[in-house]
Short mmCIF file of C-alpha atoms in Angstrom, two decimals:
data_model
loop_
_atom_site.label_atom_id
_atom_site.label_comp_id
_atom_site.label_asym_id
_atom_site.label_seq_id
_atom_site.Cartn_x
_atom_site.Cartn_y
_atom_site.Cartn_z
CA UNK A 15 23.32 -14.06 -0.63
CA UNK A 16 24.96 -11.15 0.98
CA UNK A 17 27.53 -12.36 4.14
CA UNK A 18 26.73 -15.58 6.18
CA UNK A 19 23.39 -16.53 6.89
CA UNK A 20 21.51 -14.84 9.81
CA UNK A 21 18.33 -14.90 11.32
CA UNK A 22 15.49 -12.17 11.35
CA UNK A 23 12.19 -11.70 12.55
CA UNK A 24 9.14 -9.85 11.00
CA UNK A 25 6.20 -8.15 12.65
CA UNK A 26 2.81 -7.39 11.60
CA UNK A 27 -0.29 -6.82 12.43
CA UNK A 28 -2.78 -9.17 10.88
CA UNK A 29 -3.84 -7.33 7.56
CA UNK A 30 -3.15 -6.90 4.25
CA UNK A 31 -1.22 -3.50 4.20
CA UNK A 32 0.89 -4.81 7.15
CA UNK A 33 1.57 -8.16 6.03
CA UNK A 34 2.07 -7.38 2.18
CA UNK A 35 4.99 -5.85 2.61
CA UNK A 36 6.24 -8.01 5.32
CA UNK A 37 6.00 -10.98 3.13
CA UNK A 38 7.81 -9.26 0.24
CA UNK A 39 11.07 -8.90 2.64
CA UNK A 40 10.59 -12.31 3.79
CA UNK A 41 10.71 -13.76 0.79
CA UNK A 42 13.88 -10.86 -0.16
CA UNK A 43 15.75 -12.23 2.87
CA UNK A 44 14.98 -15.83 1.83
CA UNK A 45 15.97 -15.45 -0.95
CA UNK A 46 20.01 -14.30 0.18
CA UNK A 47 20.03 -17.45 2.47
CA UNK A 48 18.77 -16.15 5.52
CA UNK A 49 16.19 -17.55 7.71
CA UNK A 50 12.90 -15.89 8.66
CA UNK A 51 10.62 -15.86 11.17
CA UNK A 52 7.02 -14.20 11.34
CA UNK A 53 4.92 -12.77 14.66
CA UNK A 54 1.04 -11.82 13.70
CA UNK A 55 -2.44 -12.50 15.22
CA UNK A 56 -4.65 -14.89 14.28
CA UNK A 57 -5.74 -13.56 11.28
CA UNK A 58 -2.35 -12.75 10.01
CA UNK A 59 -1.39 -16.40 10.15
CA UNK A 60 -4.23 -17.18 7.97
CA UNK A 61 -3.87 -14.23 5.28
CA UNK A 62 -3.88 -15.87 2.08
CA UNK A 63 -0.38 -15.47 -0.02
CA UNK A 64 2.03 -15.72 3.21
CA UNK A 65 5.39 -17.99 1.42
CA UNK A 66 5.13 -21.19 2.34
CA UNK A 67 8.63 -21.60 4.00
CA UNK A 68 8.24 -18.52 6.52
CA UNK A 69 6.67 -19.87 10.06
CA UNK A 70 3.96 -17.34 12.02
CA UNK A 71 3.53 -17.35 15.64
CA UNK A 72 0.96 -15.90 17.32
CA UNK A 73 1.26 -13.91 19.47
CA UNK A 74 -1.10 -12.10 22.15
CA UNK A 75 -1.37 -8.01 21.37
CA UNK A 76 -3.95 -6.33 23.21
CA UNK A 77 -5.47 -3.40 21.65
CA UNK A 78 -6.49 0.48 23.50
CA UNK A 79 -9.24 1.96 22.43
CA UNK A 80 -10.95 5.07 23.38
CA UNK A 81 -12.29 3.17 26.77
CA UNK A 82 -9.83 3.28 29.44
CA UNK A 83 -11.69 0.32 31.66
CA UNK A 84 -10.23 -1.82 28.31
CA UNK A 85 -6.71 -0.65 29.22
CA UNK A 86 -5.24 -2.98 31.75
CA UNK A 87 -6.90 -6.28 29.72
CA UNK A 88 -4.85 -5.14 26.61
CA UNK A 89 -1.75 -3.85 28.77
CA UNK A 90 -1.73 -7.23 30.50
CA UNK A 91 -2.02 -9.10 26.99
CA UNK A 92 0.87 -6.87 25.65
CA UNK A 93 3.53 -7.35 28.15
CA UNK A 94 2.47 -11.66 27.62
CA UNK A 95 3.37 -11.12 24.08
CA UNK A 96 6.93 -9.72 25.00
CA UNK A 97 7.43 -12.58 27.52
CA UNK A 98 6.52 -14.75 24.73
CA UNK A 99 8.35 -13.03 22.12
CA UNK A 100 11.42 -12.78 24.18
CA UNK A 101 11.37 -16.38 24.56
CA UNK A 102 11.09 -16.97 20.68
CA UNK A 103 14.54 -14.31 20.27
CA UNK A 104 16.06 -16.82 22.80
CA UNK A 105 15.84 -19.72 21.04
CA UNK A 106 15.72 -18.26 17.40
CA UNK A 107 18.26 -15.73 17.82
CA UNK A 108 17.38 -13.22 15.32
CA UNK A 109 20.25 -10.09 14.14
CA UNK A 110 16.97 -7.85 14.10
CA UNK A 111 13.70 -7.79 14.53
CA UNK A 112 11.57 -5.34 11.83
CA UNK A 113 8.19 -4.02 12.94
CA UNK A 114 5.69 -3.10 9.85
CA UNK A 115 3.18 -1.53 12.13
CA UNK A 116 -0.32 -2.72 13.79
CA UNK A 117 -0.96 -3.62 17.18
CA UNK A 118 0.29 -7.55 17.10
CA UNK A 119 3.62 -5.95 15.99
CA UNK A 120 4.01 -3.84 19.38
CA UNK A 121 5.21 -7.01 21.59
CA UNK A 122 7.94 -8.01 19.68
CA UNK A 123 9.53 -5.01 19.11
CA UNK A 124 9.01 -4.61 22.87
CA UNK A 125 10.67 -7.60 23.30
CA UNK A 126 13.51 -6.46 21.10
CA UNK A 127 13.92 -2.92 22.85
CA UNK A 128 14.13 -5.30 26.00
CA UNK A 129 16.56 -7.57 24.70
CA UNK A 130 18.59 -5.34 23.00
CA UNK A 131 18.48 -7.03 19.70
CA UNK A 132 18.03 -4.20 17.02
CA UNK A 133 14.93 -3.44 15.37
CA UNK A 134 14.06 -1.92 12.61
CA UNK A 135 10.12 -0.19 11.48
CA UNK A 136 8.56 0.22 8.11
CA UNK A 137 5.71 2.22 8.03
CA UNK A 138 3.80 2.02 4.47
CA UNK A 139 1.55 5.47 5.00
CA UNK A 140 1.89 8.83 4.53
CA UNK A 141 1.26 9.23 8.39
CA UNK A 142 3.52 7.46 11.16
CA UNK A 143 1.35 4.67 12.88
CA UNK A 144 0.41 4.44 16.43
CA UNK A 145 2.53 1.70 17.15
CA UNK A 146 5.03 2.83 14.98
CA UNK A 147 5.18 6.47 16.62
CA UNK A 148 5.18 4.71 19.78
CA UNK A 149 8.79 2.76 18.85
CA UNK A 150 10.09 5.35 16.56
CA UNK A 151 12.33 6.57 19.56
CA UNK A 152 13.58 3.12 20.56
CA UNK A 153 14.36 1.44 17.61
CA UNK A 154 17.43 2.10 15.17
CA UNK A 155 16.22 2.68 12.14
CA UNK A 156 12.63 3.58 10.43
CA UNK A 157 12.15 3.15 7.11
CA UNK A 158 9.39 4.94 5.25
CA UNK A 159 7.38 4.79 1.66
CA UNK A 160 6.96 8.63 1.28
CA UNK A 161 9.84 11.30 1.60
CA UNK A 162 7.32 13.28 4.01
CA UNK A 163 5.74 11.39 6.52
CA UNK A 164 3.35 13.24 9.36
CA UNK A 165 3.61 12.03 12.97
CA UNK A 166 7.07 11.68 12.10
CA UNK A 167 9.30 13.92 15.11
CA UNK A 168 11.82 16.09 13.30
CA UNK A 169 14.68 14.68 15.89
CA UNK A 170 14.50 11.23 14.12
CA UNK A 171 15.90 12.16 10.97
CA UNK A 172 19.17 10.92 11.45
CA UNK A 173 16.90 7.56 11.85
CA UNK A 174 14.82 7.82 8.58
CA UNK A 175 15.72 5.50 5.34
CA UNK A 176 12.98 6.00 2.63
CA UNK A 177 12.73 2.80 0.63
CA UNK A 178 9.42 2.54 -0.87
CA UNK A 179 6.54 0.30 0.19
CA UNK A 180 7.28 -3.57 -1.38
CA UNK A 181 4.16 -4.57 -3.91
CA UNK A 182 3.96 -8.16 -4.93
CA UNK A 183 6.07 -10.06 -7.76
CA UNK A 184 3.14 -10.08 -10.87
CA UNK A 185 2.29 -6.40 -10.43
CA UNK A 186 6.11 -5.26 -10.56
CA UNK A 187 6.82 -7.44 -13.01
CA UNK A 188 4.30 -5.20 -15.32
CA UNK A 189 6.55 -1.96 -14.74
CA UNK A 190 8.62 -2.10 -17.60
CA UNK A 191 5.64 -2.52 -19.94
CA UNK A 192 3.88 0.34 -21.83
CA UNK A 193 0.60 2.33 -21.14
CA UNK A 194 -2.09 0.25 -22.97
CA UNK A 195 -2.65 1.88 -26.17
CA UNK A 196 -5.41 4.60 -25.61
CA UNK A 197 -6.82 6.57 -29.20
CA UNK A 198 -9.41 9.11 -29.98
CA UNK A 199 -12.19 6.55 -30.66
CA UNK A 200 -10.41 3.28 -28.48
CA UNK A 201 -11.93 1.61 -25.73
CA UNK A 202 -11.70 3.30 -21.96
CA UNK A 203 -11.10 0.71 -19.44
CA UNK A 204 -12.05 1.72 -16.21
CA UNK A 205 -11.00 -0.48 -13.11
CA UNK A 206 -13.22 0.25 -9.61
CA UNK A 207 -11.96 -1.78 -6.72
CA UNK A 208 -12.93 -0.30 -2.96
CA UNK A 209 -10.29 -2.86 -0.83
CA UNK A 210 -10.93 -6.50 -0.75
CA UNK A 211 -14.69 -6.42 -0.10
CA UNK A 212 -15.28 -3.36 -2.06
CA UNK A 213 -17.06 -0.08 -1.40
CA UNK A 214 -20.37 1.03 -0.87
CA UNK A 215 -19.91 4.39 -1.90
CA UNK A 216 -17.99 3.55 -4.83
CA UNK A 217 -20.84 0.79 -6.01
CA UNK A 218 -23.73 3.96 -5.57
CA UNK A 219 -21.21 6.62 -7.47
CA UNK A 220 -19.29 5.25 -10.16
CA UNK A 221 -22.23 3.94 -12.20
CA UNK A 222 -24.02 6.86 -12.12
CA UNK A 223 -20.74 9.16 -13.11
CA UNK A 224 -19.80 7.09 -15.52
CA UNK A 225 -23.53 7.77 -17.14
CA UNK A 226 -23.28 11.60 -16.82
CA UNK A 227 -20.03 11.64 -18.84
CA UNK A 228 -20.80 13.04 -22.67
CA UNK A 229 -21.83 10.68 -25.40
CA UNK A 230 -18.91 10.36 -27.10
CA UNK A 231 -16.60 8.75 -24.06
CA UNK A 232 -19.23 6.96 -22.43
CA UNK A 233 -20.20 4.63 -25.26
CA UNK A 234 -16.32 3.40 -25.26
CA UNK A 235 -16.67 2.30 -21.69
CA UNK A 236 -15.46 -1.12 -20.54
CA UNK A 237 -15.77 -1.08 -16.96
CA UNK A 238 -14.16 -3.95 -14.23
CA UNK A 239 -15.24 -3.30 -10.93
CA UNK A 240 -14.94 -5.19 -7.57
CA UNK A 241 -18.10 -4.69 -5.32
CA UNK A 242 -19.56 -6.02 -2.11
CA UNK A 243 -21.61 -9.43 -2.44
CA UNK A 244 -24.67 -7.53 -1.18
CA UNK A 245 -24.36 -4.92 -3.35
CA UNK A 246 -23.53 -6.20 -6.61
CA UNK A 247 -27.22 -6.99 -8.31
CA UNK A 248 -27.94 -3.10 -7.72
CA UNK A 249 -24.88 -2.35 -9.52
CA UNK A 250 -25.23 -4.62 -12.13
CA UNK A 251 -28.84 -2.70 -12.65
CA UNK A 252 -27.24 0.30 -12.89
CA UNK A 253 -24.65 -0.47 -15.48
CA UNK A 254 -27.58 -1.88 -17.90
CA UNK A 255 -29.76 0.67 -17.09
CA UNK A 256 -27.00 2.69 -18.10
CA UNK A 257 -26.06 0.53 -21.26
CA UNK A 258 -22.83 0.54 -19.76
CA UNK A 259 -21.11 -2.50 -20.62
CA UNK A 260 -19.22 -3.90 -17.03
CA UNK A 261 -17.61 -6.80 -15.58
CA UNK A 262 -18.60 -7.19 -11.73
CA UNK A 263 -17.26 -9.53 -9.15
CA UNK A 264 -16.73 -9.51 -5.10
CA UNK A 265 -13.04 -10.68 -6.13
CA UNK A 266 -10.48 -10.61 -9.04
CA UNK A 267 -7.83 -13.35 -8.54
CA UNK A 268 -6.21 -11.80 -11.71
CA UNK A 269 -6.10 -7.99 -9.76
CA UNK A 270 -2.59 -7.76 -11.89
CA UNK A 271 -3.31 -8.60 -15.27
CA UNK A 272 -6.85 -6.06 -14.88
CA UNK A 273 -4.60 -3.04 -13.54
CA UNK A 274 -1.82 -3.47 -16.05
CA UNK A 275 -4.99 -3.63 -18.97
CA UNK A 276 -6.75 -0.49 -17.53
CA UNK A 277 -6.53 3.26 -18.45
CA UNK A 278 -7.67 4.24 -15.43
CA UNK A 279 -8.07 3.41 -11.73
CA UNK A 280 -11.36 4.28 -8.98
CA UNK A 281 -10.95 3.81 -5.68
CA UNK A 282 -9.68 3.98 -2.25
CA UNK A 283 -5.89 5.41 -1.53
CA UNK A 284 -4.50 2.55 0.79
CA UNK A 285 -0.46 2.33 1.02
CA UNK A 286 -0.44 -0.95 -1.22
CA UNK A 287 -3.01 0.71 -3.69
CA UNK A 288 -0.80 3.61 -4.15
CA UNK A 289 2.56 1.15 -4.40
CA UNK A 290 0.97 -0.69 -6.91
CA UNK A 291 -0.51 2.06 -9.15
CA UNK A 292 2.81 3.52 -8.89
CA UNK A 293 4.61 0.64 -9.74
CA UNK A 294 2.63 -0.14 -12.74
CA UNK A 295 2.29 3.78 -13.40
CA UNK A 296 -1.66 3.92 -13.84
CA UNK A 297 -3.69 7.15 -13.56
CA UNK A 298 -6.25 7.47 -10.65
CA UNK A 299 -8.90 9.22 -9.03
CA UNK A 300 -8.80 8.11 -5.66
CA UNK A 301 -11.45 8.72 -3.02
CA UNK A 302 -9.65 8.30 0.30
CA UNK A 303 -11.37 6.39 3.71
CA UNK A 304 -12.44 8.79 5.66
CA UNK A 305 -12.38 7.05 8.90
CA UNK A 306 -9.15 5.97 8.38
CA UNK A 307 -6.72 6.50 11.45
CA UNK A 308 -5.52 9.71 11.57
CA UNK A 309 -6.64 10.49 7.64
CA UNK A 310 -3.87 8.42 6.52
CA UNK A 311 -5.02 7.77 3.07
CA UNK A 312 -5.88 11.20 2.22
CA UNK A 313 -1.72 12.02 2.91
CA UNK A 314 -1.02 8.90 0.80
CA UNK A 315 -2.41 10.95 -1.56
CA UNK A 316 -0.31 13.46 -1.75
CA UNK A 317 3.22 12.78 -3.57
CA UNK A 318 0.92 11.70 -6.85
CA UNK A 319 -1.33 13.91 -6.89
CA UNK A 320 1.55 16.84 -6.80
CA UNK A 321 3.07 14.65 -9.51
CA UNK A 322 -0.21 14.64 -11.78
CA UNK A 323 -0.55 11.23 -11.47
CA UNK A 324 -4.15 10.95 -9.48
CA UNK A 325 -6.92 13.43 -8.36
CA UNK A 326 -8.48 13.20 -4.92
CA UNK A 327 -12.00 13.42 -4.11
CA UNK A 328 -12.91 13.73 -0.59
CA UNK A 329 -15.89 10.87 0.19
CA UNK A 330 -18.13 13.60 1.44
CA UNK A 331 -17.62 15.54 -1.82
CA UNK A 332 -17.55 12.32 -4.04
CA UNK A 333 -21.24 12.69 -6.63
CA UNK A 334 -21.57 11.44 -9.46
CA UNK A 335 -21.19 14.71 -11.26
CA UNK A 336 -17.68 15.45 -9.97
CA UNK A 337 -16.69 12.24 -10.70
CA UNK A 338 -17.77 12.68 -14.35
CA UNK A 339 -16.46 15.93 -14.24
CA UNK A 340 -12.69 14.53 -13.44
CA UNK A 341 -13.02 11.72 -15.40
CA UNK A 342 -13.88 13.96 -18.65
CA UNK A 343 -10.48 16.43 -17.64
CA UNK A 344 -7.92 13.53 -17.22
CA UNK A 345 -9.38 11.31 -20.56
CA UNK A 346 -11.12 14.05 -23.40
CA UNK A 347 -7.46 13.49 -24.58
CA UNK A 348 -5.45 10.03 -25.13
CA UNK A 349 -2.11 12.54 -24.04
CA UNK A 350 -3.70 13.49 -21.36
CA UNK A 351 -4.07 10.17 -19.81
CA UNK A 352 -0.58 9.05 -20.92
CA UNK A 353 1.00 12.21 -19.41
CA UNK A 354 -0.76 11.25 -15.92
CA UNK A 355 0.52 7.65 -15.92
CA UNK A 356 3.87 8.91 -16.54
CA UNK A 357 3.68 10.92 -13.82
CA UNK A 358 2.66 7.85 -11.53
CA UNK A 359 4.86 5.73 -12.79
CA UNK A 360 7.92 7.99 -11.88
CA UNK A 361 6.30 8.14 -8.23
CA UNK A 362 7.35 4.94 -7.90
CA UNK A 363 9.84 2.36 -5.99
CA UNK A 364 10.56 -0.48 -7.73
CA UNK A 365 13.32 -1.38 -5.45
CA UNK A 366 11.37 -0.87 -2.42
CA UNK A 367 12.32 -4.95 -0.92
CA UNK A 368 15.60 -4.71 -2.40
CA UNK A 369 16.27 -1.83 -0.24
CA UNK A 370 14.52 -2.36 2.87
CA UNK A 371 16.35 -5.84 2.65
CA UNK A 372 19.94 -4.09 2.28
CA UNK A 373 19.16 -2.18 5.36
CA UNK A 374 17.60 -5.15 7.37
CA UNK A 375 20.74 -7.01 6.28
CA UNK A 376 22.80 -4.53 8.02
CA UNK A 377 22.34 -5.70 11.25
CA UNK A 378 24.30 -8.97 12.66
CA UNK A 379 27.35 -9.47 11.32
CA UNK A 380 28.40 -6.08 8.68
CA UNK A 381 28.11 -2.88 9.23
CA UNK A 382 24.44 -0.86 8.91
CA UNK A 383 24.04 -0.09 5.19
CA UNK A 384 23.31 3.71 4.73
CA UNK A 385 20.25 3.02 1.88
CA UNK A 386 18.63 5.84 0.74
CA UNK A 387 18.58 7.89 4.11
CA UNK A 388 15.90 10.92 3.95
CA UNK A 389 17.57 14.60 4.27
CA UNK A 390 21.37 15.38 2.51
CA UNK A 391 21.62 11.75 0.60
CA UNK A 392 17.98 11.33 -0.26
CA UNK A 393 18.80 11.68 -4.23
CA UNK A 394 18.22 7.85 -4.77
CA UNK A 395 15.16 7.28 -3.06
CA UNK A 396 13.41 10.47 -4.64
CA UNK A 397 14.38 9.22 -7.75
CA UNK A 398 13.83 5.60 -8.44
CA UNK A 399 11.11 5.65 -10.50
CA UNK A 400 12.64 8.07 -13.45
CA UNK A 401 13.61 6.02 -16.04
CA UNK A 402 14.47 8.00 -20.14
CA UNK A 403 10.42 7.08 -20.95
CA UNK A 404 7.80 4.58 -19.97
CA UNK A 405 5.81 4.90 -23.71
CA UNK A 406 4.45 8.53 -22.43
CA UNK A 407 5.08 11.97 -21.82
CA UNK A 408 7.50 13.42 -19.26
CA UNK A 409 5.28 16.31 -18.77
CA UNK A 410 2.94 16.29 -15.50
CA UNK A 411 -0.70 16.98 -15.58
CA UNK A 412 -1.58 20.30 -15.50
#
């Protein structure tokens, strides 16, 4: 434990990119001795994998869409959340309260900014958040998973701390060990996942790539890949019309154990896709969302893809013969594939919690911890992930 015991509170909205992360630094600050507190909607308080000791309250959020007649409804539901949050920072008394983005996170921080307790926002994309760039200017610090971060204003610098974006305990446990061994005439596993209900796109693609690839890599194919419920009988007819040999399923309890056994990763660039891979150091070709808000996963792309670590195909330029066409670049050669994994693996931030816990900590009762700030001392964040060798290459794909 680091100083005397102190309360925080955490806020998210209510899925799995918010809430991962925010229940990695709960658990963090738990773990130091200090008690934790969690505001989330509905479906946040349900999310399967939130620690058993941290309490959720829920909290009404409100949300603006395009419609302004919708406005007032979800302004009036807003400012109840901050009367009810306020009340909760009364009688809980937290040093600071962090915000990890998505709308049931906006009245609490509100509440803070009113308040005057500090607060503190994490955003885990490569593009600021709408509630996020709403706060960014009120809070006192913002902590971010990529060194460049769009939607970002240039005049909060002196606010920015890059830490990383926290992944769970089993995959970053699987950091320090090797790429699985990959030869000339060895099996290529191949692990498709499109979220946690899979992809369409990905279940009408990958099968028929995978096909088109030439003889001699396609018949080493062992393929694991997560699909919708509805769609997974047309897959699995694909794959054995293929003579592909594949392991389907609408969900993977053991996600960790498959990544850290695979050569190579399909599938959609969210901010706790891309901490994991990176973690882990696994070679990708990632396809990014394309209605995602403000293109965010196609900029979470970018840092490992510069690195060599992953190749981006745009959805609307996602066939089945570019797919085969990437996938017979990055494995012809078992270098090739280790070189790429290297590459992810020194994209990433092992100490991502440990970090965004030393700054949380900084708040109530010591002075505000200087971690990794982006700009002049940004040596430590950019570098977290290099290590002397991770059973690969240095070198970057070319």
């Amino acid at each position: 434990m680091t100083g005397a015991s102190r309360h925080f509170v955490l806020a998210a909205g209510g899925t799995g990119g918010h809430l991962i992360p925010a229940f990695a630094l709960a658990t963090e600050l738990d773990r130091r001795g200090h008690h934790v507190a969690l505001v989330t909607d509905k479906r946040g308080a349900e999310l399967p994998g939130k620690p058993d000791f941290l309490p959720a309250h829920v909290l009404p959020a409100g949300r603006f869409g395009k419609n302004p007649l919708h406005w007032p409804a979800g302004i009036k539901a807003v400012l109840e959340g901050r009367r009810m949050a306020m009340q909760l920072f009364e009688t809980f008394g937290p040093s600071a309260v962090v915000g990890f983005g998505g709308y049931p996170s906006l009245p609490a921080l509100l509440g803070a900014v009113a308040a005057d307790i500090p607060a503190v926002i994490h955003e885990q994309n490569a593009v600021l958040g709408r509630v996020n760039r709403l706060l960014a200017g009120k809070v006192q610090a913002i902590a971010t998973a990529y060194p460049d971060v769009q939607r970002l204003k240039p005049s909060l610098a002196d606010k920015v701390h890059l830490v990383g974006n926290p992944v769970r305990a089993e995959v970053l446990g699987l950091r320090d060990q090797p790429f699985p061994a990959f030869t000339e005439d060895g099996i290529l596993r191949v692990l498709v996942t499109g979220g946690s209900q899979g992809a369409r796109v990905l279940s009408e693609v990958v099968p028929d790539g995978l096909a088109m690839l030439q003889p001699a890599l396609r018949q080493r194919l062992q393929v694991t890949q997560q699909c919708r419920p509805e769609d997974i009988e047309a897959v699995r007819a694909r794959y054995r019309g293929h003579d592909i040999p594949a392991e389907l399923g609408t969900y993977f309890e053991d996600m960790a154990t498959r990544l850290a056994d695979a050569h190579l990763f399909i599938g959609r660039a969210g901010a706790s896709t891309i901490a994991e891979l990176t973690a882990v150091g696994r070679p990708a070709i990632l396809v990014p969302l394309p209605i995602a808000t403000d293109d965010h996963q196609a900029a979470n792309t970018q840092e490992l893809v510069k690195a060599g670590g992953a190749r981006m195909i745009r959805q609307a330029g996602f066939t089945p013969k570019q797919l085969a066409k990437q996938i017979q670049v990055m494995a012809q050669h078992p270098e090739t594939l280790a070189t790429a994994a290297h590459a992810a693996w020194n994209c990433g931030r092992p100490k991502a919690v440990q970090d965004l816990a030393d700054l949380v900590e900084g708040f109530g009762g010591v002075d505000l911890m200087d971690v990794i700030r982006v700009g002049a001392n940004n040596e430590r964040g950019a570098s977290q992930g290099e290590a002397a060798s991770h059973g690969a290459a240095k070198d970057n794909v070319v």
